[in-house]
């Protein structure tokens, strides 16, 4: 789910199905607030924030209240229950916000949860206002502002991990209370990992050495280990982060769960790799982001004070992320020389090149040579389009 917070419209409510969805969200919000505070609360001037996920997301104004409610609120309404056996995005998000709302305000890297209800499948959240997203900063023409926003994002990610380390039992207990089974944080990864060698062989003609397969298996095991576990928003995309005056705040927890923090930390090496529009950052930016993240988590995980230990863990996680993305995307990518210059193909070239470099630093057996071969094969097919463009802020 992504939310457009830049709309300047007043009501912004369309006709037909959209109008009905917004009206239903407002009614659900009024209902849960009235039950929460024991008195009728009326919401007016609804503004559709155009969520792209299963929820209807609406900003509305509180008419009047004897309670200390903000002037405006954000309502997220999930009208449809998922099929049996499928993870419930409402439950994932409600529990995620509950986990953070229980923390001190300076440890809360997201809007405050003001009310929620499992029957109406609705959340009422603090409204952070018309604040720019991290995506806005990356697509503006101010490189200094973009750098500050990226470092703030990395610090916020570190605070999020540090404040939720050791809270997995709490998260799962809250999830069970809402009827949502704890989701396996690596579900499907075994099958996907097993498919990658055939995809690389078929598309690039490169066999995968057994030593590389062993390193991938080790990386998969690390992602499931009990060490370094903390809450993750999972969708680490710049359009899901608001850049406030104090810090970057995370918005979307529809897939939120507890997993190895190193899975998230890999995105400091592969910035926003799960986002289809991911572009390149300037030299040194990833290293600065890792330093900002480490400063927040080293008090919880002292092992990361050692440069070699941190580099080994990050590279292992980086290998798994690149491997899984390759398995998901390489089979369907257009590897002709006429591909668009801003492309996932070019991103894969960059990520495999970087993996070769980082794996060489930590002496990861066979991986540097193999990663360099994959990057070279991809680059040869793309020709002049093999270089990933920078975000506009850094051009």
GROMACS .gro file of C-alpha atoms in nm, residues 24-297:
model
  274
   24UNK     CA    1  -1.795   0.327   0.457
   25UNK     CA    2  -1.448   0.414   0.591
   26UNK     CA    3  -1.579   0.730   0.758
   27UNK     CA    4  -1.872   0.542   0.914
   28UNK     CA    5  -1.638   0.273   1.044
   29UNK     CA    6  -1.406   0.540   1.185
   30UNK     CA    7  -1.691   0.719   1.363
   31UNK     CA    8  -1.814   0.390   1.505
   32UNK     CA    9  -1.482   0.280   1.652
   33UNK     CA   10  -1.407   0.628   1.791
   34UNK     CA   11  -1.749   0.649   1.954
   35UNK     CA   12  -1.699   0.312   2.121
   36UNK     CA   13  -1.343   0.402   2.219
   37UNK     CA   14  -1.439   0.732   2.387
   38UNK     CA   15  -1.796   0.654   2.490
   39UNK     CA   16  -1.951   0.946   2.306
   40UNK     CA   17  -2.059   1.021   1.949
   41UNK     CA   18  -1.777   1.166   1.735
   42UNK     CA   19  -1.854   1.307   1.391
   43UNK     CA   20  -1.605   1.317   1.104
   44UNK     CA   21  -1.650   1.549   0.805
   45UNK     CA   22  -1.472   1.663   0.486
   46UNK     CA   23  -1.335   1.319   0.394
   47UNK     CA   24  -1.041   1.318   0.156
   48UNK     CA   25  -0.952   1.000  -0.029
   49UNK     CA   26  -0.576   0.945   0.009
   50UNK     CA   27  -0.572   0.691  -0.273
   51UNK     CA   28  -0.422   0.390  -0.102
   52UNK     CA   29  -0.305   0.131  -0.356
   53UNK     CA   30  -0.355  -0.172  -0.131
   54UNK     CA   31  -0.669  -0.345  -0.001
   55UNK     CA   32  -0.752  -0.065   0.242
   56UNK     CA   33  -0.950   0.253   0.177
   57UNK     CA   34  -0.742   0.537   0.324
   58UNK     CA   35  -0.918   0.860   0.416
   59UNK     CA   36  -0.825   1.182   0.591
   60UNK     CA   37  -1.119   1.339   0.780
   61UNK     CA   38  -1.176   1.632   1.013
   62UNK     CA   39  -1.321   1.597   1.363
   63UNK     CA   40  -1.621   1.831   1.391
   64UNK     CA   41  -1.606   1.878   1.767
   65UNK     CA   42  -1.511   1.664   2.060
   66UNK     CA   43  -1.469   1.698   2.433
   67UNK     CA   44  -1.174   1.463   2.406
   68UNK     CA   45  -0.815   1.555   2.320
   69UNK     CA   46  -0.839   1.434   1.962
   70UNK     CA   47  -0.633   1.586   1.681
   71UNK     CA   48  -0.814   1.818   1.439
   72UNK     CA   49  -0.776   1.566   1.156
   73UNK     CA   50  -0.736   1.189   1.153
   74UNK     CA   51  -0.645   0.919   0.904
   75UNK     CA   52  -0.876   0.619   0.870
   76UNK     CA   53  -0.771   0.289   0.713
   77UNK     CA   54  -1.063   0.059   0.641
   78UNK     CA   55  -1.023  -0.300   0.523
   79UNK     CA   56  -1.374  -0.395   0.405
   80UNK     CA   57  -1.291  -0.746   0.284
   81UNK     CA   58  -1.158  -1.035   0.492
   82UNK     CA   59  -0.888  -1.244   0.323
   83UNK     CA   60  -0.948  -1.606   0.225
   84UNK     CA   61  -0.889  -1.872   0.489
   85UNK     CA   62  -0.522  -1.947   0.541
   86UNK     CA   63  -0.404  -1.619   0.388
   87UNK     CA   64  -0.229  -1.361   0.605
   88UNK     CA   65  -0.467  -1.078   0.697
   89UNK     CA   66  -0.322  -0.734   0.611
   90UNK     CA   67  -0.561  -0.569   0.859
   91UNK     CA   68  -0.437  -0.788   1.143
   92UNK     CA   69  -0.071  -0.738   1.043
   93UNK     CA   70  -0.112  -0.362   1.036
   94UNK     CA   71  -0.325  -0.332   1.349
   95UNK     CA   72  -0.079  -0.537   1.553
   96UNK     CA   73   0.217  -0.345   1.412
   97UNK     CA   74   0.066  -0.013   1.521
   98UNK     CA   75  -0.028  -0.159   1.860
   99UNK     CA   76   0.332  -0.266   1.912
  100UNK     CA   77   0.461   0.085   1.844
  101UNK     CA   78   0.186   0.274   2.024
  102UNK     CA   79   0.289   0.092   2.344
  103UNK     CA   80   0.636   0.249   2.315
  104UNK     CA   81   0.748   0.593   2.432
  105UNK     CA   82   0.674   0.867   2.173
  106UNK     CA   83   1.043   0.913   2.087
  107UNK     CA   84   1.069   0.541   2.004
  108UNK     CA   85   0.759   0.539   1.784
  109UNK     CA   86   0.871   0.552   1.421
  110UNK     CA   87   0.516   0.576   1.285
  111UNK     CA   88   0.185   0.760   1.340
  112UNK     CA   89   0.010   0.688   1.670
  113UNK     CA   90  -0.276   0.439   1.668
  114UNK     CA   91  -0.577   0.614   1.824
  115UNK     CA   92  -0.837   0.338   1.785
  116UNK     CA   93  -0.894   0.011   1.602
  117UNK     CA   94  -1.161  -0.254   1.576
  118UNK     CA   95  -1.142  -0.608   1.442
  119UNK     CA   96  -1.516  -0.627   1.377
  120UNK     CA   97  -1.525  -0.319   1.155
  121UNK     CA   98  -1.169  -0.387   1.031
  122UNK     CA   99  -1.070  -0.024   1.076
  123UNK     CA  100  -0.774   0.173   1.210
  124UNK     CA  101  -0.780   0.537   1.316
  125UNK     CA  102  -0.436   0.696   1.309
  126UNK     CA  103  -0.264   1.021   1.390
  127UNK     CA  104  -0.249   1.245   1.082
  128UNK     CA  105   0.106   1.358   1.009
  129UNK     CA  106  -0.027   1.610   0.758
  130UNK     CA  107   0.082   1.698   0.405
  131UNK     CA  108   0.439   1.595   0.462
  132UNK     CA  109   0.677   1.506   0.177
  133UNK     CA  110   0.771   1.144   0.132
  134UNK     CA  111   1.122   1.013   0.091
  135UNK     CA  112   1.032   0.956  -0.273
  136UNK     CA  113   0.954   1.328  -0.307
  137UNK     CA  114   1.301   1.411  -0.174
  138UNK     CA  115   1.472   1.169  -0.412
  139UNK     CA  116   1.288   1.310  -0.714
  140UNK     CA  117   1.341   1.676  -0.623
  141UNK     CA  118   1.652   1.866  -0.734
  142UNK     CA  119   1.812   1.919  -0.392
  143UNK     CA  120   2.090   1.668  -0.332
  144UNK     CA  121   2.162   1.789   0.023
  145UNK     CA  122   1.798   1.749   0.124
  146UNK     CA  123   1.792   1.402  -0.031
  147UNK     CA  124   2.109   1.302   0.156
  148UNK     CA  125   1.965   1.423   0.487
  149UNK     CA  126   1.642   1.235   0.422
  150UNK     CA  127   1.825   0.910   0.339
  151UNK     CA  128   2.038   0.929   0.653
  152UNK     CA  129   1.728   1.008   0.858
  153UNK     CA  130   1.556   0.705   0.702
  154UNK     CA  131   1.850   0.481   0.797
  155UNK     CA  132   1.851   0.615   1.153
  156UNK     CA  133   1.476   0.564   1.182
  157UNK     CA  134   1.511   0.208   1.055
  158UNK     CA  135   1.778   0.148   1.319
  159UNK     CA  136   1.559   0.295   1.595
  160UNK     CA  137   1.270   0.083   1.476
  161UNK     CA  138   1.486  -0.229   1.504
  162UNK     CA  139   1.641  -0.134   1.837
  163UNK     CA  140   1.307  -0.051   2.001
  164UNK     CA  141   1.143  -0.377   1.891
  165UNK     CA  142   1.428  -0.624   1.942
  166UNK     CA  143   1.310  -0.896   2.177
  167UNK     CA  144   0.941  -0.815   2.118
  168UNK     CA  145   0.857  -1.108   1.890
  169UNK     CA  146   0.650  -1.289   2.156
  170UNK     CA  147   0.448  -0.970   2.215
  171UNK     CA  148   0.386  -0.926   1.844
  172UNK     CA  149   0.271  -1.284   1.793
  173UNK     CA  150   0.045  -1.272   2.099
  174UNK     CA  151  -0.125  -0.957   1.968
  175UNK     CA  152  -0.160  -1.115   1.625
  176UNK     CA  153  -0.326  -1.427   1.766
  177UNK     CA  154  -0.569  -1.206   1.958
  178UNK     CA  155  -0.685  -1.058   1.628
  179UNK     CA  156  -0.711  -1.402   1.472
  180UNK     CA  157  -0.409  -1.373   1.245
  181UNK     CA  158  -0.156  -1.660   1.259
  182UNK     CA  159   0.208  -1.555   1.281
  183UNK     CA  160   0.342  -1.549   0.926
  184UNK     CA  161   0.657  -1.739   0.838
  185UNK     CA  162   0.906  -1.465   0.752
  186UNK     CA  163   1.070  -1.671   0.477
  187UNK     CA  164   0.770  -1.852   0.334
  188UNK     CA  165   0.838  -1.956  -0.023
  189UNK     CA  166   1.208  -1.866  -0.012
  190UNK     CA  167   1.325  -2.229  -0.027
  191UNK     CA  168   1.137  -2.295  -0.349
  192UNK     CA  169   1.247  -1.966  -0.505
  193UNK     CA  170   1.610  -2.019  -0.408
  194UNK     CA  171   1.604  -2.362  -0.567
  195UNK     CA  172   1.477  -2.221  -0.898
  196UNK     CA  173   1.748  -1.955  -0.939
  197UNK     CA  174   2.031  -2.176  -1.076
  198UNK     CA  175   1.812  -2.296  -1.363
  199UNK     CA  176   1.701  -1.939  -1.441
  200UNK     CA  177   2.061  -1.811  -1.450
  201UNK     CA  178   2.172  -2.107  -1.663
  202UNK     CA  179   1.883  -2.062  -1.907
  203UNK     CA  180   1.896  -1.683  -1.943
  204UNK     CA  181   2.272  -1.621  -1.912
  205UNK     CA  182   2.435  -1.957  -1.981
  206UNK     CA  183   2.625  -1.951  -1.651
  207UNK     CA  184   2.635  -2.261  -1.427
  208UNK     CA  185   2.616  -2.199  -1.053
  209UNK     CA  186   2.910  -2.351  -0.858
  210UNK     CA  187   2.834  -2.572  -0.558
  211UNK     CA  188   3.028  -2.334  -0.335
  212UNK     CA  189   2.790  -2.051  -0.429
  213UNK     CA  190   2.488  -2.271  -0.360
  214UNK     CA  191   2.634  -2.348  -0.016
  215UNK     CA  192   2.674  -1.977   0.058
  216UNK     CA  193   2.313  -1.912  -0.048
  217UNK     CA  194   2.194  -2.192   0.182
  218UNK     CA  195   2.391  -2.034   0.467
  219UNK     CA  196   2.237  -1.695   0.389
  220UNK     CA  197   1.888  -1.843   0.396
  221UNK     CA  198   1.962  -2.004   0.732
  222UNK     CA  199   2.089  -1.671   0.868
  223UNK     CA  200   1.766  -1.499   0.764
  224UNK     CA  201   1.571  -1.745   0.981
  225UNK     CA  202   1.802  -1.752   1.281
  226UNK     CA  203   1.695  -1.634   1.625
  227UNK     CA  204   1.965  -1.368   1.637
  228UNK     CA  205   1.907  -1.001   1.548
  229UNK     CA  206   1.529  -1.034   1.517
  230UNK     CA  207   1.316  -0.720   1.528
  231UNK     CA  208   1.006  -0.571   1.371
  232UNK     CA  209   1.015  -0.500   0.996
  233UNK     CA  210   0.771  -0.300   0.782
  234UNK     CA  211   0.876  -0.542   0.501
  235UNK     CA  212   0.779  -0.295   0.225
  236UNK     CA  213   1.085  -0.070   0.239
  237UNK     CA  214   0.986   0.173  -0.035
  238UNK     CA  215   1.051   0.549  -0.030
  239UNK     CA  216   0.685   0.625  -0.104
  240UNK     CA  217   0.591   0.466   0.231
  241UNK     CA  218   0.802   0.701   0.442
  242UNK     CA  219   0.718   1.056   0.551
  243UNK     CA  220   1.001   1.303   0.606
  244UNK     CA  221   0.896   1.507   0.910
  245UNK     CA  222   1.088   1.777   1.088
  246UNK     CA  223   1.206   1.529   1.350
  247UNK     CA  224   1.268   1.207   1.159
  248UNK     CA  225   1.144   0.978   0.886
  249UNK     CA  226   0.822   0.798   0.981
  250UNK     CA  227   0.712   0.463   0.843
  251UNK     CA  228   0.355   0.432   0.717
  252UNK     CA  229   0.268   0.097   0.568
  253UNK     CA  230   0.254  -0.212   0.790
  254UNK     CA  231   0.018  -0.433   0.589
  255UNK     CA  232   0.297  -0.690   0.569
  256UNK     CA  233   0.465  -0.592   0.897
  257UNK     CA  234   0.615  -0.874   1.101
  258UNK     CA  235   0.917  -0.974   1.307
  259UNK     CA  236   1.211  -1.112   1.113
  260UNK     CA  237   1.590  -1.081   1.101
  261UNK     CA  238   1.684  -0.713   1.101
  262UNK     CA  239   1.960  -0.807   0.860
  263UNK     CA  240   1.699  -0.865   0.590
  264UNK     CA  241   1.610  -0.496   0.619
  265UNK     CA  242   1.972  -0.391   0.659
  266UNK     CA  243   2.050  -0.548   0.322
  267UNK     CA  244   1.840  -0.269   0.172
  268UNK     CA  245   2.108  -0.026   0.287
  269UNK     CA  246   2.339  -0.203   0.041
  270UNK     CA  247   2.060  -0.240  -0.218
  271UNK     CA  248   1.856   0.075  -0.154
  272UNK     CA  249   1.482   0.011  -0.200
  273UNK     CA  250   1.554  -0.299  -0.411
  274UNK     CA  251   1.202  -0.435  -0.363
  275UNK     CA  252   1.057  -0.114  -0.509
  276UNK     CA  253   1.005  -0.139  -0.889
  277UNK     CA  254   1.135   0.216  -0.945
  278UNK     CA  255   1.461   0.176  -0.751
  279UNK     CA  256   1.748   0.383  -0.896
  280UNK     CA  257   2.112   0.445  -0.804
  281UNK     CA  258   2.261   0.644  -0.518
  282UNK     CA  259   2.594   0.829  -0.532
  283UNK     CA  260   2.919   0.668  -0.416
  284UNK     CA  261   2.950   0.653  -0.039
  285UNK     CA  262   2.580   0.702   0.032
  286UNK     CA  263   2.511   0.340   0.122
  287UNK     CA  264   2.811   0.332   0.356
  288UNK     CA  265   2.687   0.647   0.531
  289UNK     CA  266   2.341   0.494   0.568
  290UNK     CA  267   2.488   0.176   0.718
  291UNK     CA  268   2.683   0.386   0.969
  292UNK     CA  269   2.366   0.573   1.067
  293UNK     CA  270   2.175   0.245   1.110
  294UNK     CA  271   2.456   0.084   1.310
  295UNK     CA  272   2.474   0.377   1.551
  296UNK     CA  273   2.114   0.305   1.652
  297UNK     CA  274   2.136  -0.075   1.687
   0.00000   0.00000   0.00000
